[in-house]
mmCIF file of C-alpha atoms in Angstrom:
data_model
loop_
_atom_site.group_PDB
_atom_site.id
_atom_site.type_symbol
_atom_site.label_atom_id
_atom_site.label_comp_id
_atom_site.label_asym_id
_atom_site.label_seq_id
_atom_site.Cartn_x
_atom_site.Cartn_y
_atom_site.Cartn_z
ATOM 1 C CA UNK A 16 162.659 159.260 117.639
ATOM 2 C CA UNK A 17 164.409 156.771 115.355
ATOM 3 C CA UNK A 18 161.412 154.419 115.488
ATOM 4 C CA UNK A 19 159.119 157.341 114.687
ATOM 5 C CA UNK A 20 161.153 158.173 111.592
ATOM 6 C CA UNK A 21 160.825 154.605 110.315
ATOM 7 C CA UNK A 22 157.017 154.512 110.417
ATOM 8 C CA UNK A 23 155.932 158.183 110.440
ATOM 9 C CA UNK A 24 154.181 157.771 107.099
ATOM 10 C CA UNK A 25 152.047 154.884 108.408
ATOM 11 C CA UNK A 26 150.869 156.227 111.768
ATOM 12 C CA UNK A 27 149.672 159.471 113.306
ATOM 13 C CA UNK A 28 151.856 160.524 116.228
ATOM 14 C CA UNK A 29 151.705 163.121 118.964
ATOM 15 C CA UNK A 30 155.043 164.574 120.020
ATOM 16 C CA UNK A 31 155.142 164.451 123.807
ATOM 17 C CA UNK A 32 158.420 166.187 124.573
ATOM 18 C CA UNK A 33 162.017 166.676 123.602
ATOM 19 C CA UNK A 34 164.375 165.379 126.253
ATOM 20 C CA UNK A 35 168.068 165.487 126.922
ATOM 21 C CA UNK A 36 169.322 162.627 129.043
ATOM 22 C CA UNK A 37 172.261 162.843 131.419
ATOM 23 C CA UNK A 38 175.529 162.539 129.581
ATOM 24 C CA UNK A 39 174.097 163.460 126.170
ATOM 25 C CA UNK A 40 174.136 166.883 124.522
ATOM 26 C CA UNK A 41 171.579 166.309 121.776
ATOM 27 C CA UNK A 42 167.880 166.178 122.623
ATOM 28 C CA UNK A 43 165.614 163.385 121.423
ATOM 29 C CA UNK A 44 161.915 163.720 120.642
ATOM 30 C CA UNK A 45 159.448 161.337 122.280
ATOM 31 C CA UNK A 46 156.271 160.424 120.400
ATOM 32 C CA UNK A 47 153.003 158.701 121.201
ATOM 33 C CA UNK A 48 151.296 156.735 118.404
ATOM 34 C CA UNK A 49 147.628 157.694 118.068
ATOM 35 C CA UNK A 50 146.636 155.270 115.323
ATOM 36 C CA UNK A 51 147.182 154.259 111.743
ATOM 37 C CA UNK A 52 146.936 156.922 109.069
ATOM 38 C CA UNK A 53 143.313 157.015 107.963
ATOM 39 C CA UNK A 54 142.060 155.435 111.193
ATOM 40 C CA UNK A 55 142.360 158.524 113.393
ATOM 41 C CA UNK A 56 139.130 160.536 113.508
ATOM 42 C CA UNK A 57 138.820 164.120 112.313
ATOM 43 C CA UNK A 58 138.086 165.126 115.903
ATOM 44 C CA UNK A 59 141.301 163.489 117.133
ATOM 45 C CA UNK A 60 143.255 165.217 114.362
ATOM 46 C CA UNK A 61 141.770 168.586 115.375
ATOM 47 C CA UNK A 62 142.771 167.942 118.990
ATOM 48 C CA UNK A 63 146.257 167.012 117.762
ATOM 49 C CA UNK A 64 146.480 170.295 115.840
ATOM 50 C CA UNK A 65 145.585 172.260 118.986
ATOM 51 C CA UNK A 66 148.143 170.254 120.972
ATOM 52 C CA UNK A 67 150.840 170.992 118.390
ATOM 53 C CA UNK A 68 149.994 174.693 118.584
ATOM 54 C CA UNK A 69 150.131 174.595 122.396
ATOM 55 C CA UNK A 70 153.491 172.806 122.305
ATOM 56 C CA UNK A 71 154.949 175.279 119.802
ATOM 57 C CA UNK A 72 153.719 178.179 121.943
ATOM 58 C CA UNK A 73 155.244 176.580 125.034
ATOM 59 C CA UNK A 74 158.594 176.193 123.329
ATOM 60 C CA UNK A 75 158.566 179.817 122.162
ATOM 61 C CA UNK A 76 157.768 180.960 125.728
ATOM 62 C CA UNK A 77 154.326 182.253 124.715
ATOM 63 C CA UNK A 78 153.015 181.143 128.106
ATOM 64 C CA UNK A 79 149.597 182.843 127.884
ATOM 65 C CA UNK A 80 148.744 181.291 124.519
ATOM 66 C CA UNK A 81 150.052 177.866 125.466
ATOM 67 C CA UNK A 82 148.240 177.931 128.802
ATOM 68 C CA UNK A 83 144.938 178.927 127.170
ATOM 69 C CA UNK A 84 145.219 176.163 124.574
ATOM 70 C CA UNK A 85 146.171 173.562 127.176
ATOM 71 C CA UNK A 86 143.367 174.627 129.526
ATOM 72 C CA UNK A 87 140.897 174.275 126.661
ATOM 73 C CA UNK A 88 142.209 170.836 125.800
ATOM 74 C CA UNK A 89 142.130 169.795 129.452
ATOM 75 C CA UNK A 90 138.525 171.004 129.846
ATOM 76 C CA UNK A 91 137.447 169.184 126.694
ATOM 77 C CA UNK A 92 139.263 165.919 127.346
ATOM 78 C CA UNK A 93 141.320 165.651 130.554
ATOM 79 C CA UNK A 94 144.750 164.144 130.027
ATOM 80 C CA UNK A 95 147.828 163.969 132.234
ATOM 81 C CA UNK A 96 149.944 165.430 129.420
ATOM 82 C CA UNK A 97 147.996 168.702 129.418
ATOM 83 C CA UNK A 98 148.179 168.966 133.192
ATOM 84 C CA UNK A 99 151.925 168.294 133.115
ATOM 85 C CA UNK A 100 152.517 171.169 130.709
ATOM 86 C CA UNK A 101 150.212 173.480 132.682
ATOM 87 C CA UNK A 102 152.349 172.709 135.755
ATOM 88 C CA UNK A 103 155.528 173.361 133.779
ATOM 89 C CA UNK A 104 154.194 176.722 132.611
ATOM 90 C CA UNK A 105 153.347 177.692 136.195
ATOM 91 C CA UNK A 106 156.888 176.800 137.245
ATOM 92 C CA UNK A 107 158.497 178.616 134.299
ATOM 93 C CA UNK A 108 156.440 181.736 135.005
ATOM 94 C CA UNK A 109 157.815 181.829 138.555
ATOM 95 C CA UNK A 110 161.351 180.873 137.487
ATOM 96 C CA UNK A 111 161.811 182.084 133.882
ATOM 97 C CA UNK A 112 164.203 180.000 131.803
ATOM 98 C CA UNK A 113 165.953 182.861 130.021
ATOM 99 C CA UNK A 114 166.437 183.747 126.362
ATOM 100 C CA UNK A 115 168.613 180.721 125.478
ATOM 101 C CA UNK A 116 166.059 178.163 126.661
ATOM 102 C CA UNK A 117 165.454 175.544 123.979
ATOM 103 C CA UNK A 118 162.261 174.018 125.351
ATOM 104 C CA UNK A 119 163.975 170.693 126.029
ATOM 105 C CA UNK A 120 163.427 168.788 129.273
ATOM 106 C CA UNK A 121 166.841 167.916 130.688
ATOM 107 C CA UNK A 122 167.195 164.937 132.993
ATOM 108 C CA UNK A 123 170.036 165.261 135.471
ATOM 109 C CA UNK A 124 169.929 161.644 136.692
ATOM 110 C CA UNK A 125 169.795 158.281 134.949
#
């Protein structure tokens, strides 16, 4: 996240997740660089917008909306990231996280 902040104006990034590691209370965002600003295609930017909407829906527990967006992304351009979040949604539907869930992935081991 600190590296992202240093060069966010130069590159287009996709946020992958917010994670909390064992022993730390504050979550950290993880980003994937997609390319230099101006070098990422309009199509890729549109896909990024849909991903951001799916991620926001996931974090607000709008499972149906997030699942539909992710399924559309996966059908258009298969990616492990979309499948991972579809699996997470399936798990969270069967074991709801509760009202205080912050959408952060917590790692219990180092």
